[in-house]
Amino acid sequence: MNRWATFAGAMALCAVCSPAFAAVNIFACLPEWAALATELGGDKVSVYQASNALQDPHRIEARPSLVARMRSADLAICTGAELEIGWLPVLLQTAGNQKVQPGQPGFIAAAEFVDRLEVPTRLDRAEGDIHPAGNPHVQLDPHNIAKVGLVLTQRLEQIDAGNAAYYESRSKDFQGRWGQAISRWEKDAAPLKGLRIVPYHKDSVYLIKWLGLVEVMNIEPKPGIPPSAGHLSELVGRLKGGAADVVARSAYQDPKAATSLAEKTNIPVVELPYTVGGTPGAKDLFGLFDDSISRLKAVKR
Amino acid sequence: MFRKVTLAVAVGAAFVAPVPAIGADDAEVRNIRDEIKDLKEGYETRIRQLEQRLEQTEQRPASAPAQSAPASANAFNPAISLILGGQFSNLQRDPATYQIGGFIPGEGEIGPGSRSFNLGESELTVSANIDPYLSGYFVMSVNSENEVEVEESFVQNTGTIPGVTVKFGRMLSGFGYLNEIHAHAWDFVDAPLVHQAFFGGQLKEDGIQARWLAPTPMFVELGVETGRGSAFPGSERNKNGANSGMIFAHLGDDVGISNSYRVGASYRATRAQDRTYDDVNSIGTPVINAFTGDSKIWGVDFVWKWAPNGNTVDRNFKFQAEYLRRKEDGTLAFDTTGANLSDAYRSSQSGWYVQGAYQFMPRWRVGLRYEELNSGNPDIGLVNSGALTAADFPRLAQNDPKRTTAMIDFSPSEFSRFRLQFARDEARFNEADNQVFLQYIMSLGTHGAHKF
């Protein structure tokens, strides 16, 4: 009986304490959106990051802890465009939270607010795990981060009107610093233009387009299909003789395929952070792009 | 093109408008000229911008589907997915003689199915939001005998009352862990013996279910379910009101970034009225017996999942176990179409399984399951009073069924899976059955999301 009382007490305490002090509870599906929410929300928000940079964003488990966090969220920010289709619908359907249902001010599908690349003209699973709304890995173009930032600020002002001026000034400050950073990155990355790159998965297309790189091919034969030994040896044949400058893999991907391909073709391999936390240098959104560019420049011959 | 023409006309009109100003002094003319120049430049810039935007839209016609008008009423089509499944079975013993010895059999999916090639269940799922408050979910299955069954058909509301999710219609009961999961997402070809013995496979309920999720960082869920209770171990009772009731609770959380778990407990009570089953009497003549009374089940379930850094793509492990105990208390009628003797009946039976599935490299998993049932010694009034002997109830003789199952599966993509499974099934009395299955599960259409 005593133990039950302690348990009930602890539960009641949990319900009162934890994130309830902050004005707005934000559930961020992915690290980049958690970082953006922290930049824009400051100490008026409490951000829960549902996944980390070492996890494949397509394949997160709909864990009980995520359902519990979605339950108390005032705002959920995810990529959308079906990136989280294997897990987010379960969270939304079981959390019992009207505030974060799609269509509410408390739900942001970031990909809706940017120009998406690679919208398929032919929808067929024979093409692998393609997304009808286009390539969902939108965070790797900093212009997209800026656009999503504006949306997030507007939603924060709507949900937490009392602190609207605070969000507005944080947004102005962030957008200013971000705009300067973009100019700096674009100048810094100018020598990378035309760099021929072989990423593991089609998750860098926004970075590639922004910096003017050239995607030669992917290590995956089709999106979401891991390369077989046969496919890898075929790639070696196609890449021998200098058809590409660099092989790339994101932090969450198994290094084996990229490393062996790089060794056999003598093409350097680069590990890209992909999102905030993917590499020690990618501590925040600024670090994400600083590190991505410096890593690419380091391997450029 | 039309927009360009309209703009040109507008710009032209802007130049024509200031004409009456002729005759004014030079300074004024200069001012006006400057203004016109500004105006012209402004329009030219805007036209250039518009032309650029037009070019961009022309280059990528498919990128803005949201702006195109809905093609037809079909634009509101619900999400549709189809599961195709089937297997090749090699069974040492005649599946017609299959029984879980010591347990009153229920109707439903008991046993390994038939030999050779079998079309499994083809499962069609249709779901969509109904309006801002409700969503609907429908699963129909067609089995190899061309029989159509409504597996699930429910309406759901989530969050009108914070934390509360309500379902009504027909649904997979929330009892335990595995029962709520569709067969195509199971780690083995068949349901554990304990589910087959106590529920006749998967327990479905026509009724209503409500769950409440606590507003805590830890996952704490409480649920109630009530309904018609006509599925085994209950029976159709032609009675008003609710005929079954259930409560359940789940707790879950992460342990570090690599581990997460969920534990649960469930209790369900229902009643059976003339729930018949086939048996033979002591001289081997077929008889039909019937149970009437209360059937109460409680169970605990546990799931643990591991993946390095929480990344499930390369390697992951899932451990799962459930323990169920069922108590039945009422009367048992012997040979209802003949002698029709009836007296008290009481049983307390239990069963459990543990299983693990390990993905050791992308696409490949191996799994192992071990399970045991304990039939106990039912208290049969007709035997106690001496009216009949235990030999008149051969199916209810004491038995401890066991089964060991191993599987390996290969998933070429997220949407397809092939599985090879071996089982040594000792559910019959004193007889082992070696079973081999080669199974395929394919998923077409909407990308399904999977529960924990």
Coordinates of C-alpha atoms in Angstrom, one line a residue, chain B residues 1-450:
Chain B
M1 CA 1.3 33.9 -71.9
F2 CA -2.0 35.6 -71.2
R3 CA -0.6 37.1 -68.0
K4 CA 2.3 38.7 -69.9
V5 CA -0.2 40.4 -72.4
T6 CA -2.4 41.7 -69.5
L7 CA 0.7 43.2 -67.9
A8 CA 1.8 44.8 -71.1
V9 CA -1.6 46.5 -71.5
A10 CA -1.4 47.7 -67.9
V11 CA 2.1 49.1 -68.4
G12 CA 1.0 50.8 -71.7
A13 CA -2.0 52.4 -69.8
A14 CA 0.4 53.7 -67.2
F15 CA 2.4 55.6 -69.9
V16 CA -0.6 57.0 -71.6
A17 CA -2.2 58.3 -68.5
P18 CA 0.2 61.3 -67.8
V19 CA -0.2 62.7 -71.4
P20 CA -2.5 65.7 -70.4
A21 CA 0.4 67.1 -68.4
I22 CA 1.9 68.6 -71.6
G23 CA 2.2 72.4 -71.4
A24 CA 3.3 72.7 -67.8
D25 CA 6.7 74.2 -66.9
D26 CA 10.1 72.4 -67.4
A27 CA 10.6 71.5 -63.8
E28 CA 7.3 69.9 -63.6
V29 CA 7.9 68.0 -66.9
R30 CA 11.2 66.8 -65.5
N31 CA 9.5 65.7 -62.4
I32 CA 6.9 63.8 -64.3
R33 CA 9.5 62.3 -66.6
D34 CA 11.4 61.1 -63.5
E35 CA 8.3 59.6 -62.1
I36 CA 7.5 57.9 -65.3
K37 CA 11.0 56.6 -65.5
D38 CA 10.7 55.2 -61.9
L39 CA 7.3 53.7 -62.7
K40 CA 8.7 52.1 -65.9
E41 CA 11.7 50.7 -64.1
G42 CA 9.5 49.4 -61.4
Y43 CA 7.2 47.6 -63.8
E44 CA 10.1 46.3 -65.8
T45 CA 11.6 44.7 -62.7
R46 CA 8.3 43.3 -61.7
I47 CA 7.7 41.9 -65.2
R48 CA 11.2 40.3 -65.2
Q49 CA 10.4 38.7 -61.8
L50 CA 7.1 37.5 -62.9
E51 CA 8.6 36.0 -66.1
Q52 CA 11.2 34.3 -64.0
R53 CA 8.6 32.8 -61.8
L54 CA 6.5 31.8 -64.7
E55 CA 9.5 30.0 -66.2
Q56 CA 10.2 28.3 -63.0
T57 CA 6.6 27.0 -62.7
E58 CA 6.7 25.9 -66.3
Q59 CA 9.9 23.9 -65.7
R60 CA 8.5 21.9 -62.8
P61 CA 4.8 21.3 -63.4
A62 CA 4.5 18.5 -60.9
S63 CA 6.1 20.3 -57.9
A64 CA 3.0 22.2 -56.9
P65 CA 0.2 19.6 -56.8
A66 CA -1.5 21.5 -54.0
Q67 CA -2.3 24.4 -56.3
S68 CA -3.9 22.3 -59.1
A69 CA -7.6 21.8 -58.9
P70 CA -8.8 18.5 -57.6
A71 CA -9.2 16.2 -60.6
S72 CA -12.4 14.5 -59.4
A73 CA -14.4 13.3 -56.4
N74 CA -11.7 10.6 -56.1
A75 CA -9.3 13.2 -54.6
F76 CA -10.9 12.3 -51.3
N77 CA -10.1 8.6 -51.7
P78 CA -9.1 7.0 -48.4
A79 CA -5.8 5.4 -47.8
I80 CA -5.8 1.8 -49.1
S81 CA -3.4 -1.0 -48.5
L82 CA -3.5 -4.6 -49.4
I83 CA -1.6 -7.5 -47.8
L84 CA -0.9 -10.5 -49.8
G85 CA 0.2 -13.6 -47.9
G86 CA 0.6 -17.3 -48.4
Q87 CA 2.7 -20.2 -47.3
F88 CA 3.9 -23.6 -48.2
S89 CA 3.4 -26.0 -45.3
N90 CA 5.0 -29.3 -44.7
L91 CA 3.3 -31.0 -41.7
Q92 CA 4.4 -34.4 -40.3
R93 CA 1.0 -35.2 -38.8
D94 CA -2.4 -34.9 -40.4
P95 CA -3.6 -31.4 -39.6
A96 CA -7.2 -32.7 -39.3
T97 CA -6.2 -34.5 -36.1
Y98 CA -4.7 -31.3 -34.6
Q99 CA -5.8 -30.4 -31.1
I100 CA -4.5 -28.6 -28.1
G101 CA -4.9 -31.5 -25.7
G102 CA -6.4 -30.7 -22.3
F103 CA -8.2 -27.5 -23.5
I104 CA -11.8 -27.1 -24.6
P105 CA -11.4 -26.1 -28.2
G106 CA -12.8 -22.8 -29.5
E107 CA -13.9 -22.1 -33.1
G108 CA -11.4 -20.1 -35.0
E109 CA -7.8 -20.4 -36.2
I110 CA -6.4 -23.3 -34.3
G111 CA -3.6 -25.4 -35.6
P112 CA -1.1 -25.2 -38.4
G113 CA -3.5 -25.0 -41.3
S114 CA -3.4 -27.4 -44.2
R115 CA -0.6 -29.0 -46.1
S116 CA 1.1 -28.0 -49.3
F117 CA 0.6 -24.6 -50.9
N118 CA -1.9 -22.3 -49.1
L119 CA -3.1 -18.9 -49.9
G120 CA -3.1 -17.1 -46.6
E121 CA -5.4 -14.3 -45.8
S122 CA -5.5 -11.4 -48.3
E123 CA -6.2 -8.4 -46.2
L124 CA -7.6 -5.1 -47.5
T125 CA -7.3 -2.0 -45.3
V126 CA -9.2 1.2 -46.0
S127 CA -8.8 4.2 -43.7
A128 CA -9.4 7.9 -43.6
N129 CA -10.4 10.8 -41.5
I130 CA -14.2 11.1 -41.5
D131 CA -14.4 14.7 -40.3
P132 CA -12.4 16.9 -38.0
Y133 CA -13.5 14.7 -35.0
L134 CA -13.5 11.1 -36.2
S135 CA -11.5 8.7 -38.3
G136 CA -12.5 5.4 -39.7
Y137 CA -10.6 2.2 -40.2
F138 CA -11.8 -1.0 -42.1
V139 CA -10.0 -4.3 -42.6
M140 CA -11.5 -7.0 -44.6
S141 CA -9.9 -10.4 -45.1
V142 CA -10.5 -13.1 -47.7
N143 CA -9.2 -16.5 -46.8
S144 CA -8.1 -19.3 -49.1
E145 CA -11.7 -20.8 -49.0
N146 CA -13.0 -17.5 -50.5
E147 CA -14.7 -16.6 -47.3
V148 CA -14.8 -12.9 -46.6
E149 CA -14.5 -11.6 -43.0
V150 CA -14.6 -8.2 -41.5
E151 CA -11.5 -8.3 -39.4
E152 CA -11.9 -4.8 -38.0
S153 CA -14.2 -1.9 -38.7
F154 CA -14.1 0.9 -36.3
V155 CA -14.5 4.6 -35.8
Q156 CA -12.0 6.4 -33.6
N157 CA -11.7 9.7 -31.9
T158 CA -8.5 10.9 -30.3
G159 CA -8.1 13.8 -28.0
T160 CA -11.5 15.4 -27.8
I161 CA -11.0 14.7 -24.1
P162 CA -7.2 15.2 -23.6
G163 CA -5.4 11.9 -23.6
V164 CA -8.5 9.9 -24.3
T165 CA -8.8 7.7 -27.4
V166 CA -12.1 6.1 -28.1
K167 CA -12.8 3.3 -30.6
F168 CA -16.1 1.7 -31.4
G169 CA -17.1 -0.9 -33.9
R170 CA -15.3 -4.2 -34.3
M171 CA -11.7 -4.2 -33.3
L172 CA -8.8 -6.5 -32.3
S173 CA -9.2 -6.6 -28.5
G174 CA -6.6 -4.7 -26.5
F175 CA -5.8 -7.7 -24.4
G176 CA -2.1 -8.2 -23.9
Y177 CA 0.5 -7.3 -26.5
L178 CA 0.3 -9.5 -29.5
N179 CA -3.5 -9.7 -29.9
E180 CA -3.7 -6.1 -31.1
I181 CA -1.1 -6.6 -33.8
H182 CA -2.1 -7.7 -37.2
A183 CA -0.9 -11.1 -38.3
H184 CA 1.2 -9.8 -41.1
A185 CA 3.4 -7.9 -38.6
W186 CA 4.0 -10.9 -36.4
D187 CA 7.5 -12.3 -36.0
F188 CA 6.3 -15.9 -36.6
V189 CA 3.8 -17.5 -39.0
D190 CA 1.3 -18.5 -36.3
A191 CA -0.2 -17.2 -33.1
P192 CA 1.2 -18.5 -29.8
L193 CA -0.5 -21.7 -28.5
V194 CA -1.9 -19.8 -25.5
H195 CA -3.7 -17.4 -27.8
Q196 CA -5.1 -20.3 -29.9
A197 CA -6.2 -22.2 -26.8
F198 CA -7.8 -19.2 -24.9
F199 CA -9.0 -17.0 -27.8
G200 CA -9.2 -19.3 -30.8
G201 CA -6.5 -17.2 -32.4
Q202 CA -7.0 -13.5 -32.3
L203 CA -9.7 -12.0 -30.0
K204 CA -12.0 -9.6 -31.8
E205 CA -14.6 -7.6 -30.0
D206 CA -17.7 -5.8 -31.3
G207 CA -17.9 -3.0 -28.8
I208 CA -16.3 0.0 -27.5
Q209 CA -12.8 0.7 -26.1
A210 CA -11.5 3.8 -24.3
R211 CA -7.9 4.5 -23.4
W212 CA -6.5 7.3 -21.3
L213 CA -2.9 8.3 -21.6
A214 CA -1.5 10.1 -18.5
P215 CA 0.1 13.5 -19.1
T216 CA 3.5 12.2 -17.8
P217 CA 6.9 11.9 -19.6
M218 CA 6.6 8.2 -18.9
F219 CA 4.1 6.2 -20.9
V220 CA 1.2 5.3 -18.6
E221 CA -2.0 4.1 -20.3
L222 CA -5.2 2.8 -18.8
G223 CA -8.0 1.2 -20.8
V224 CA -11.4 -0.3 -20.7
E225 CA -13.2 -2.3 -23.2
T226 CA -16.7 -3.7 -23.4
G227 CA -18.8 -5.4 -26.0
R228 CA -20.9 -8.2 -27.3
G229 CA -18.5 -10.9 -26.0
S230 CA -19.7 -13.4 -28.5
A231 CA -16.3 -14.6 -29.6
F232 CA -14.7 -17.6 -27.9
P233 CA -14.3 -18.0 -24.9
G234 CA -17.6 -16.2 -24.7
S235 CA -20.6 -17.1 -26.9
E236 CA -23.6 -15.5 -28.5
R237 CA -26.1 -15.0 -25.8
N238 CA -29.0 -13.1 -27.3
K239 CA -29.0 -10.7 -24.4
N240 CA -29.2 -6.9 -24.1
G241 CA -26.4 -4.9 -22.6
A242 CA -22.7 -5.5 -22.6
N243 CA -21.6 -9.2 -22.4
S244 CA -17.9 -8.7 -21.7
G245 CA -15.7 -6.3 -19.9
M246 CA -12.1 -5.7 -19.8
I247 CA -9.5 -3.4 -18.1
F248 CA -5.9 -3.0 -19.0
A249 CA -2.9 -0.9 -18.2
H250 CA 0.4 -0.3 -19.9
L251 CA 3.6 1.3 -18.8
G252 CA 6.6 2.0 -21.0
D253 CA 9.7 4.1 -21.3
D254 CA 13.2 4.2 -22.8
V255 CA 16.3 3.0 -21.0
G256 CA 19.1 5.0 -22.4
I257 CA 19.0 5.6 -26.2
S258 CA 19.3 2.0 -27.2
N259 CA 16.6 0.3 -25.2
S260 CA 12.9 0.7 -24.7
Y261 CA 10.2 -1.4 -23.2
R262 CA 6.5 -1.7 -22.5
V263 CA 4.8 -3.8 -19.8
G264 CA 1.1 -4.5 -19.5
A265 CA -1.6 -6.2 -17.5
S266 CA -5.1 -7.1 -18.7
Y267 CA -8.2 -8.6 -17.1
R268 CA -11.2 -9.7 -19.1
A269 CA -14.5 -11.3 -18.0
T270 CA -17.2 -12.7 -20.2
R271 CA -19.9 -15.4 -20.1
A272 CA -20.6 -18.4 -22.3
Q273 CA -24.0 -19.9 -22.9
D274 CA -24.2 -23.4 -24.3
R275 CA -20.7 -23.1 -25.8
T276 CA -20.5 -26.4 -27.6
Y277 CA -17.5 -28.5 -28.6
D278 CA -17.0 -31.9 -30.1
D279 CA -15.5 -34.9 -28.2
V280 CA -15.9 -38.6 -28.0
N281 CA -17.2 -40.6 -25.0
S282 CA -15.4 -43.5 -23.3
I283 CA -16.5 -46.0 -26.0
G284 CA -15.5 -43.7 -28.9
T285 CA -18.9 -42.4 -29.9
P286 CA -18.9 -38.8 -31.0
V287 CA -20.7 -36.5 -28.6
I288 CA -21.3 -32.7 -28.3
N289 CA -20.7 -31.2 -25.0
A290 CA -21.5 -27.6 -23.9
F291 CA -20.1 -25.2 -21.3
T292 CA -22.2 -22.5 -19.6
G293 CA -20.7 -20.1 -17.2
D294 CA -18.1 -17.4 -16.5
S295 CA -14.8 -17.2 -18.3
K296 CA -12.2 -14.9 -16.8
I297 CA -8.8 -14.2 -18.1
W298 CA -5.9 -12.2 -16.8
G299 CA -2.5 -11.8 -18.4
V300 CA 0.7 -9.9 -18.2
D301 CA 2.8 -8.9 -21.2
F302 CA 6.3 -7.5 -21.7
V303 CA 8.2 -6.2 -24.7
W304 CA 11.8 -5.0 -24.8
K305 CA 13.4 -3.6 -27.9
W306 CA 17.0 -2.9 -28.5
A307 CA 18.8 -1.2 -31.3
P308 CA 22.3 0.3 -31.2
N309 CA 21.8 4.1 -30.7
G310 CA 18.2 3.5 -31.5
N311 CA 19.0 2.9 -35.1
T312 CA 17.0 -0.1 -36.2
V313 CA 18.2 -0.3 -39.7
D314 CA 21.3 -2.5 -39.4
R315 CA 20.7 -4.4 -36.2
N316 CA 18.0 -4.7 -33.7
F317 CA 16.5 -7.1 -31.2
K318 CA 13.1 -7.6 -29.9
F319 CA 12.1 -9.7 -26.8
Q320 CA 8.5 -10.4 -26.1
A321 CA 6.7 -12.5 -23.5
E322 CA 3.2 -13.0 -22.3
Y323 CA 1.6 -15.1 -19.5
L324 CA -2.2 -15.7 -19.4
R325 CA -4.4 -17.5 -16.9
R326 CA -8.0 -18.4 -17.5
K327 CA -10.6 -19.5 -15.0
E328 CA -13.9 -21.0 -16.1
D329 CA -16.6 -21.6 -13.6
G330 CA -20.1 -23.0 -14.5
T331 CA -21.7 -26.1 -15.7
L332 CA -20.7 -28.7 -18.3
A333 CA -23.3 -30.6 -20.2
F334 CA -22.4 -34.0 -21.6
D335 CA -23.8 -35.3 -24.9
T336 CA -26.3 -32.5 -25.4
T337 CA -28.1 -34.3 -28.2
G338 CA -28.3 -37.6 -26.3
A339 CA -27.9 -38.4 -22.6
N340 CA -27.7 -34.6 -21.8
L341 CA -26.3 -34.9 -18.3
S342 CA -25.1 -31.7 -16.7
D343 CA -23.1 -30.7 -13.6
A344 CA -20.6 -28.2 -12.3
Y345 CA -17.4 -27.5 -14.1
R346 CA -14.4 -25.5 -12.9
S347 CA -11.0 -25.1 -14.6
S348 CA -7.9 -23.0 -14.0
Q349 CA -5.5 -23.1 -16.9
S350 CA -2.5 -21.1 -18.0
G351 CA 0.0 -20.6 -20.7
W352 CA 3.0 -18.5 -21.7
Y353 CA 5.4 -17.8 -24.4
V354 CA 8.8 -16.1 -24.7
Q355 CA 10.2 -15.1 -28.0
G356 CA 13.1 -13.1 -29.5
A357 CA 13.7 -11.8 -33.0
Y358 CA 17.2 -10.6 -33.9
Q359 CA 18.0 -8.6 -37.0
F360 CA 21.7 -9.4 -37.4
M361 CA 22.2 -7.5 -40.7
P362 CA 20.0 -5.3 -42.9
R363 CA 17.0 -7.4 -44.3
W364 CA 17.8 -10.6 -42.3
R365 CA 16.3 -11.7 -39.0
V366 CA 16.3 -14.9 -37.0
G367 CA 13.8 -15.7 -34.3
L368 CA 13.2 -18.3 -31.5
R369 CA 10.0 -18.9 -29.6
Y370 CA 9.3 -21.3 -26.7
E371 CA 5.9 -21.8 -25.2
E372 CA 4.1 -24.0 -22.7
L373 CA 0.5 -24.5 -21.6
N374 CA -0.7 -26.1 -18.4
S375 CA -4.2 -27.5 -18.6
G376 CA -4.4 -28.3 -14.9
N377 CA -7.0 -30.8 -13.7
P378 CA -10.5 -29.5 -14.4
D379 CA -13.1 -30.1 -11.7
I380 CA -15.8 -32.0 -13.6
G381 CA -19.0 -32.5 -11.5
L382 CA -20.2 -35.4 -13.6
V383 CA -17.0 -37.3 -13.0
N384 CA -16.8 -36.4 -9.3
S385 CA -20.4 -37.6 -8.7
G386 CA -19.6 -40.9 -10.4
A387 CA -22.2 -40.4 -13.2
L388 CA -19.4 -40.6 -15.8
T389 CA -15.7 -41.3 -15.9
A390 CA -12.7 -39.1 -16.9
A391 CA -12.5 -41.3 -20.0
D392 CA -15.8 -39.7 -21.1
F393 CA -14.0 -36.4 -21.5
P394 CA -10.8 -37.4 -23.3
R395 CA -10.1 -33.8 -24.6
L396 CA -10.0 -32.5 -21.0
A397 CA -7.4 -35.0 -19.8
Q398 CA -4.4 -33.4 -18.1
N399 CA -1.8 -32.2 -20.6
D400 CA 1.1 -29.8 -20.8
P401 CA 1.4 -28.7 -24.5
K402 CA 4.8 -27.3 -25.6
R403 CA 6.1 -25.9 -28.8
T404 CA 9.5 -24.7 -29.9
T405 CA 9.7 -22.6 -33.0
A406 CA 12.7 -21.1 -35.0
M407 CA 12.5 -18.8 -38.0
I408 CA 14.6 -16.9 -40.4
D409 CA 13.2 -14.2 -42.5
F410 CA 14.4 -12.0 -45.4
S411 CA 12.9 -8.7 -46.3
P412 CA 14.0 -7.4 -49.7
S413 CA 12.4 -4.1 -48.9
E414 CA 10.1 -2.6 -46.3
F415 CA 7.2 -3.9 -48.3
S416 CA 8.0 -7.6 -48.7
R417 CA 9.1 -10.5 -46.5
F418 CA 9.9 -14.2 -47.0
R419 CA 10.1 -16.5 -44.0
L420 CA 11.2 -20.0 -43.3
Q421 CA 9.9 -21.5 -40.0
F422 CA 10.5 -24.8 -38.2
A423 CA 8.3 -25.8 -35.3
R424 CA 8.2 -28.8 -33.1
D425 CA 4.7 -28.8 -31.8
E426 CA 3.7 -31.0 -28.9
A427 CA 0.2 -29.7 -28.4
R428 CA -1.5 -33.1 -29.1
F429 CA -1.6 -35.8 -26.3
N430 CA 1.8 -37.6 -26.4
E431 CA 2.6 -36.8 -30.0
A432 CA 5.0 -34.4 -31.5
D433 CA 4.5 -32.8 -34.9
N434 CA 7.4 -31.4 -36.9
Q435 CA 6.2 -28.4 -39.0
V436 CA 7.9 -26.5 -41.8
F437 CA 6.5 -23.3 -43.3
L438 CA 7.7 -21.2 -46.1
Q439 CA 5.8 -17.9 -46.0
Y440 CA 5.5 -14.7 -47.9
I441 CA 4.0 -11.4 -46.8
M442 CA 3.6 -8.5 -49.3
S443 CA 2.3 -5.1 -48.7
L444 CA 0.8 -3.0 -51.5
G445 CA -0.4 0.6 -51.4
T446 CA -0.2 3.0 -48.5
H447 CA 2.9 2.7 -46.4
G448 CA 1.8 1.3 -43.1
A449 CA 3.0 2.6 -39.8
H450 CA 3.8 0.0 -37.1

